[in-house]
Amino acid sequence: MAFDLVSYLRDQVQLNCPNLHAQDISTGYKDELNILSLGKLIDAYRQSPEATYQDIKSQDELHIQHLARVLTTSSHNQSKTDRPILEHDLTQVLKLHISELNQLDQTANLGQHGIAELLEGQIEHLSGQADDWVWSTNNLTQLIGSKKIIVEPVSLDATLKEFNTMVHQTHTTDPTNLAPEEIMTTEVPTWSKIVEPIVAIVILWILYSAYTNYVA
């Protein structure tokens, strides 16, 4: 497994990006910036590895501003932050990312090929970390659908109550909807009162088994 650059850069953003302009500078917003930015660097490296590597080495301001603007103006971008503020904050995070990549390159002597391997290795760490619009925005479309959908557990108590209500409704007839000759007193057999809860439990068990198999 490749070095977890995602978590490392997340920590660096938390510590070293004090000049973000958004009012919401919560951990969730910073994670959004981190993933958008790193994903875009991976995409840029895939499209033009040599030029992107040189931009990392030179820490080219124009290149950083261009990447931030592409992310901000993407039609897929669903960030709730105002666009000018988002572009500013993305620029700050991209500067940090490129600076960190440059330092890693100098320290470990990674070179163009090593940086490429490092960035590609982040796909497994990015998987499931964001909503699909993020992957559409930074063009890491292979990760679309990777975030698990949390299914709320079914309450057996609620299901039992609902089922019992349904059963009682089927055995209850509203006499106001019947003609006088149709109204008659019907005794419910004792055996049905005994069997009814058993049938309910059996059906609930079938429903629960089907649900657990679906979740698994």
mmCIF file with all atom_site columns, N, CA, C and O in Angstrom, residues 111-140:
data_model
loop_
_atom_site.group_PDB
_atom_site.id
_atom_site.type_symbol
_atom_site.label_atom_id
_atom_site.label_alt_id
_atom_site.label_comp_id
_atom_site.label_asym_id
_atom_site.label_entity_id
_atom_site.label_seq_id
_atom_site.pdbx_PDB_ins_code
_atom_site.Cartn_x
_atom_site.Cartn_y
_atom_site.Cartn_z
_atom_site.occupancy
_atom_site.B_iso_or_equiv
_atom_site.pdbx_formal_charge
_atom_site.auth_seq_id
_atom_site.auth_comp_id
_atom_site.auth_asym_id
_atom_site.auth_atom_id
_atom_site.pdbx_PDB_model_num
ATOM 1   N N  . GLY A 1 111 ? 11.876  12.026 -8.124  1.00 0.00 ? 111 GLY A N  1
ATOM 2   C CA . GLY A 1 111 ? 11.893  12.244 -9.566  1.00 0.00 ? 111 GLY A CA 1
ATOM 3   C C  . GLY A 1 111 ? 10.486  12.203 -10.141 1.00 0.00 ? 111 GLY A C  1
ATOM 4   O O  . GLY A 1 111 ? 9.498   11.959 -9.443  1.00 0.00 ? 111 GLY A O  1
ATOM 5   N N  . GLN A 1 112 ? 10.398  12.419 -11.432 1.00 0.00 ? 112 GLN A N  1
ATOM 6   C CA . GLN A 1 112 ? 9.093   12.477 -12.100 1.00 0.00 ? 112 GLN A CA 1
ATOM 7   C C  . GLN A 1 112 ? 8.336   11.152 -11.963 1.00 0.00 ? 112 GLN A C  1
ATOM 8   O O  . GLN A 1 112 ? 7.134   11.135 -11.680 1.00 0.00 ? 112 GLN A O  1
ATOM 9   N N  . HIS A 1 113 ? 9.034   10.039 -12.155 1.00 0.00 ? 113 HIS A N  1
ATOM 10  C CA . HIS A 1 113 ? 8.387   8.733  -12.079 1.00 0.00 ? 113 HIS A CA 1
ATOM 11  C C  . HIS A 1 113 ? 7.933   8.430  -10.648 1.00 0.00 ? 113 HIS A C  1
ATOM 12  O O  . HIS A 1 113 ? 6.839   7.898  -10.426 1.00 0.00 ? 113 HIS A O  1
ATOM 13  N N  . GLY A 1 114 ? 8.750   8.773  -9.681  1.00 0.00 ? 114 GLY A N  1
ATOM 14  C CA . GLY A 1 114 ? 8.403   8.517  -8.286  1.00 0.00 ? 114 GLY A CA 1
ATOM 15  C C  . GLY A 1 114 ? 7.196   9.323  -7.830  1.00 0.00 ? 114 GLY A C  1
ATOM 16  O O  . GLY A 1 114 ? 6.337   8.809  -7.093  1.00 0.00 ? 114 GLY A O  1
ATOM 17  N N  . ILE A 1 115 ? 7.118   10.590 -8.261  1.00 0.00 ? 115 ILE A N  1
ATOM 18  C CA . ILE A 1 115 ? 5.960   11.417 -7.924  1.00 0.00 ? 115 ILE A CA 1
ATOM 19  C C  . ILE A 1 115 ? 4.690   10.841 -8.557  1.00 0.00 ? 115 ILE A C  1
ATOM 20  O O  . ILE A 1 115 ? 3.623   10.808 -7.934  1.00 0.00 ? 115 ILE A O  1
ATOM 21  N N  . ALA A 1 116 ? 4.851   10.351 -9.788  1.00 0.00 ? 116 ALA A N  1
ATOM 22  C CA . ALA A 1 116 ? 3.699   9.742  -10.476 1.00 0.00 ? 116 ALA A CA 1
ATOM 23  C C  . ALA A 1 116 ? 3.181   8.531  -9.696  1.00 0.00 ? 116 ALA A C  1
ATOM 24  O O  . ALA A 1 116 ? 1.970   8.372  -9.497  1.00 0.00 ? 116 ALA A O  1
ATOM 25  N N  . GLU A 1 117 ? 4.093   7.679  -9.240  1.00 0.00 ? 117 GLU A N  1
ATOM 26  C CA . GLU A 1 117 ? 3.699   6.502  -8.473  1.00 0.00 ? 117 GLU A CA 1
ATOM 27  C C  . GLU A 1 117 ? 3.049   6.903  -7.141  1.00 0.00 ? 117 GLU A C  1
ATOM 28  O O  . GLU A 1 117 ? 2.060   6.296  -6.711  1.00 0.00 ? 117 GLU A O  1
ATOM 29  N N  . LEU A 1 118 ? 3.611   7.913  -6.512  1.00 0.00 ? 118 LEU A N  1
ATOM 30  C CA . LEU A 1 118 ? 3.068   8.385  -5.235  1.00 0.00 ? 118 LEU A CA 1
ATOM 31  C C  . LEU A 1 118 ? 1.646   8.895  -5.414  1.00 0.00 ? 118 LEU A C  1
ATOM 32  O O  . LEU A 1 118 ? 0.747   8.564  -4.620  1.00 0.00 ? 118 LEU A O  1
ATOM 33  N N  . LEU A 1 119 ? 1.411   9.697  -6.447  1.00 0.00 ? 119 LEU A N  1
ATOM 34  C CA . LEU A 1 119 ? 0.084   10.261 -6.683  1.00 0.00 ? 119 LEU A CA 1
ATOM 35  C C  . LEU A 1 119 ? -0.926  9.178  -7.067  1.00 0.00 ? 119 LEU A C  1
ATOM 36  O O  . LEU A 1 119 ? -2.051  9.166  -6.565  1.00 0.00 ? 119 LEU A O  1
ATOM 37  N N  . GLU A 1 120 ? -0.523  8.263  -7.936  1.00 0.00 ? 120 GLU A N  1
ATOM 38  C CA . GLU A 1 120 ? -1.435  7.192  -8.336  1.00 0.00 ? 120 GLU A CA 1
ATOM 39  C C  . GLU A 1 120 ? -1.782  6.297  -7.155  1.00 0.00 ? 120 GLU A C  1
ATOM 40  O O  . GLU A 1 120 ? -2.886  5.751  -7.072  1.00 0.00 ? 120 GLU A O  1
ATOM 41  N N  . GLY A 1 121 ? -0.852  6.156  -6.223  1.00 0.00 ? 121 GLY A N  1
ATOM 42  C CA . GLY A 1 121 ? -1.103  5.322  -5.058  1.00 0.00 ? 121 GLY A CA 1
ATOM 43  C C  . GLY A 1 121 ? -2.136  5.903  -4.103  1.00 0.00 ? 121 GLY A C  1
ATOM 44  O O  . GLY A 1 121 ? -2.594  5.208  -3.177  1.00 0.00 ? 121 GLY A O  1
ATOM 45  N N  . GLN A 1 122 ? -2.520  7.166  -4.321  1.00 0.00 ? 122 GLN A N  1
ATOM 46  C CA . GLN A 1 122 ? -3.491  7.804  -3.419  1.00 0.00 ? 122 GLN A CA 1
ATOM 47  C C  . GLN A 1 122 ? -4.930  7.449  -3.757  1.00 0.00 ? 122 GLN A C  1
ATOM 48  O O  . GLN A 1 122 ? -5.844  7.732  -2.967  1.00 0.00 ? 122 GLN A O  1
ATOM 49  N N  . ILE A 1 123 ? -5.132  6.823  -4.910  1.00 0.00 ? 123 ILE A N  1
ATOM 50  C CA . ILE A 1 123 ? -6.491  6.467  -5.315  1.00 0.00 ? 123 ILE A CA 1
ATOM 51  C C  . ILE A 1 123 ? -7.159  5.582  -4.257  1.00 0.00 ? 123 ILE A C  1
ATOM 52  O O  . ILE A 1 123 ? -8.312  5.781  -3.890  1.00 0.00 ? 123 ILE A O  1
ATOM 53  N N  . GLU A 1 124 ? -6.410  4.606  -3.743  1.00 0.00 ? 124 GLU A N  1
ATOM 54  C CA . GLU A 1 124 ? -6.981  3.702  -2.741  1.00 0.00 ? 124 GLU A CA 1
ATOM 55  C C  . GLU A 1 124 ? -7.301  4.438  -1.439  1.00 0.00 ? 124 GLU A C  1
ATOM 56  O O  . GLU A 1 124 ? -8.227  4.056  -0.715  1.00 0.00 ? 124 GLU A O  1
ATOM 57  N N  . HIS A 1 125 ? -6.534  5.490  -1.148  1.00 0.00 ? 125 HIS A N  1
ATOM 58  C CA . HIS A 1 125 ? -6.790  6.260  0.073   1.00 0.00 ? 125 HIS A CA 1
ATOM 59  C C  . HIS A 1 125 ? -7.924  7.269  -0.118  1.00 0.00 ? 125 HIS A C  1
ATOM 60  O O  . HIS A 1 125 ? -8.605  7.642  0.847   1.00 0.00 ? 125 HIS A O  1
ATOM 61  N N  . LEU A 1 126 ? -8.124  7.707  -1.347  1.00 0.00 ? 126 LEU A N  1
ATOM 62  C CA . LEU A 1 126 ? -9.205  8.654  -1.634  1.00 0.00 ? 126 LEU A CA 1
ATOM 63  C C  . LEU A 1 126 ? -10.553 7.960  -1.774  1.00 0.00 ? 126 LEU A C  1
ATOM 64  O O  . LEU A 1 126 ? -11.591 8.568  -1.533  1.00 0.00 ? 126 LEU A O  1
ATOM 65  N N  . SER A 1 127 ? -10.534 6.706  -2.132  1.00 0.00 ? 127 SER A N  1
ATOM 66  C CA . SER A 1 127 ? -11.778 5.972  -2.391  1.00 0.00 ? 127 SER A CA 1
ATOM 67  C C  . SER A 1 127 ? -12.720 6.033  -1.199  1.00 0.00 ? 127 SER A C  1
ATOM 68  O O  . SER A 1 127 ? -12.349 5.746  -0.063  1.00 0.00 ? 127 SER A O  1
ATOM 69  N N  . GLY A 1 128 ? -13.960 6.428  -1.478  1.00 0.00 ? 128 GLY A N  1
ATOM 70  C CA . GLY A 1 128 ? -14.988 6.478  -0.446  1.00 0.00 ? 128 GLY A CA 1
ATOM 71  C C  . GLY A 1 128 ? -14.950 7.699  0.445   1.00 0.00 ? 128 GLY A C  1
ATOM 72  O O  . GLY A 1 128 ? -15.754 7.811  1.376   1.00 0.00 ? 128 GLY A O  1
ATOM 73  N N  . GLN A 1 129 ? -14.032 8.651  0.181   1.00 0.00 ? 129 GLN A N  1
ATOM 74  C CA . GLN A 1 129 ? -13.846 9.786  1.077   1.00 0.00 ? 129 GLN A CA 1
ATOM 75  C C  . GLN A 1 129 ? -14.705 11.004 0.741   1.00 0.00 ? 129 GLN A C  1
ATOM 76  O O  . GLN A 1 129 ? -14.705 11.976 1.493   1.00 0.00 ? 129 GLN A O  1
ATOM 77  N N  . ALA A 1 130 ? -15.418 10.967 -0.391  1.00 0.00 ? 130 ALA A N  1
ATOM 78  C CA . ALA A 1 130 ? -16.187 12.157 -0.785  1.00 0.00 ? 130 ALA A CA 1
ATOM 79  C C  . ALA A 1 130 ? -17.383 11.756 -1.625  1.00 0.00 ? 130 ALA A C  1
ATOM 80  O O  . ALA A 1 130 ? -17.482 10.629 -2.118  1.00 0.00 ? 130 ALA A O  1
ATOM 81  N N  . ASP A 1 131 ? -18.300 12.724 -1.790  1.00 0.00 ? 131 ASP A N  1
ATOM 82  C CA . ASP A 1 131 ? -19.470 12.503 -2.633  1.00 0.00 ? 131 ASP A CA 1
ATOM 83  C C  . ASP A 1 131 ? -19.071 12.497 -4.105  1.00 0.00 ? 131 ASP A C  1
ATOM 84  O O  . ASP A 1 131 ? -18.001 12.993 -4.483  1.00 0.00 ? 131 ASP A O  1
ATOM 85  N N  . ASP A 1 132 ? -19.951 11.981 -4.937  1.00 0.00 ? 132 ASP A N  1
ATOM 86  C CA . ASP A 1 132 ? -19.620 11.798 -6.360  1.00 0.00 ? 132 ASP A CA 1
ATOM 87  C C  . ASP A 1 132 ? -19.319 13.111 -7.082  1.00 0.00 ? 132 ASP A C  1
ATOM 88  O O  . ASP A 1 132 ? -18.525 13.137 -8.028  1.00 0.00 ? 132 ASP A O  1
ATOM 89  N N  . TRP A 1 133 ? -19.960 14.224 -6.649  1.00 0.00 ? 133 TRP A N  1
ATOM 90  C CA . TRP A 1 133 ? -19.713 15.487 -7.354  1.00 0.00 ? 133 TRP A CA 1
ATOM 91  C C  . TRP A 1 133 ? -18.254 15.915 -7.243  1.00 0.00 ? 133 TRP A C  1
ATOM 92  O O  . TRP A 1 133 ? -17.724 16.574 -8.154  1.00 0.00 ? 133 TRP A O  1
ATOM 93  N N  . VAL A 1 134 ? -17.590 15.535 -6.149  1.00 0.00 ? 134 VAL A N  1
ATOM 94  C CA . VAL A 1 134 ? -16.173 15.871 -5.983  1.00 0.00 ? 134 VAL A CA 1
ATOM 95  C C  . VAL A 1 134 ? -15.336 15.175 -7.056  1.00 0.00 ? 134 VAL A C  1
ATOM 96  O O  . VAL A 1 134 ? -14.452 15.783 -7.674  1.00 0.00 ? 134 VAL A O  1
ATOM 97  N N  . TRP A 1 135 ? -15.621 13.888 -7.292  1.00 0.00 ? 135 TRP A N  1
ATOM 98  C CA . TRP A 1 135 ? -14.849 13.130 -8.291  1.00 0.00 ? 135 TRP A CA 1
ATOM 99  C C  . TRP A 1 135 ? -15.141 13.619 -9.702  1.00 0.00 ? 135 TRP A C  1
ATOM 100 O O  . TRP A 1 135 ? -14.258 13.586 -10.564 1.00 0.00 ? 135 TRP A O  1
ATOM 101 N N  . SER A 1 136 ? -16.369 14.064 -9.945  1.00 0.00 ? 136 SER A N  1
ATOM 102 C CA . SER A 1 136 ? -16.677 14.638 -11.258 1.00 0.00 ? 136 SER A CA 1
ATOM 103 C C  . SER A 1 136 ? -15.964 15.973 -11.438 1.00 0.00 ? 136 SER A C  1
ATOM 104 O O  . SER A 1 136 ? -15.520 16.313 -12.543 1.00 0.00 ? 136 SER A O  1
ATOM 105 N N  . THR A 1 137 ? -15.833 16.726 -10.347 1.00 0.00 ? 137 THR A N  1
ATOM 106 C CA . THR A 1 137 ? -15.204 18.049 -10.422 1.00 0.00 ? 137 THR A CA 1
ATOM 107 C C  . THR A 1 137 ? -13.705 17.950 -10.662 1.00 0.00 ? 137 THR A C  1
ATOM 108 O O  . THR A 1 137 ? -13.148 18.688 -11.485 1.00 0.00 ? 137 THR A O  1
ATOM 109 N N  . ASN A 1 138 ? -13.018 17.060 -9.943  1.00 0.00 ? 138 ASN A N  1
ATOM 110 C CA . ASN A 1 138 ? -11.560 16.960 -10.142 1.00 0.00 ? 138 ASN A CA 1
ATOM 111 C C  . ASN A 1 138 ? -11.173 15.875 -11.155 1.00 0.00 ? 138 ASN A C  1
ATOM 112 O O  . ASN A 1 138 ? -9.996  15.570 -11.315 1.00 0.00 ? 138 ASN A O  1
ATOM 113 N N  . ASN A 1 139 ? -12.181 15.309 -11.812 1.00 0.00 ? 139 ASN A N  1
ATOM 114 C CA . ASN A 1 139 ? -12.002 14.373 -12.928 1.00 0.00 ? 139 ASN A CA 1
ATOM 115 C C  . ASN A 1 139 ? -11.434 13.016 -12.501 1.00 0.00 ? 139 ASN A C  1
ATOM 116 O O  . ASN A 1 139 ? -10.883 12.292 -13.327 1.00 0.00 ? 139 ASN A O  1
ATOM 117 N N  . LEU A 1 140 ? -11.606 12.644 -11.247 1.00 0.00 ? 140 LEU A N  1
ATOM 118 C CA . LEU A 1 140 ? -11.268 11.281 -10.820 1.00 0.00 ? 140 LEU A CA 1
ATOM 119 C C  . LEU A 1 140 ? -12.538 10.434 -10.880 1.00 0.00 ? 140 LEU A C  1
ATOM 120 O O  . LEU A 1 140 ? -13.025 9.910  -9.873  1.00 0.00 ? 140 LEU A O  1
#
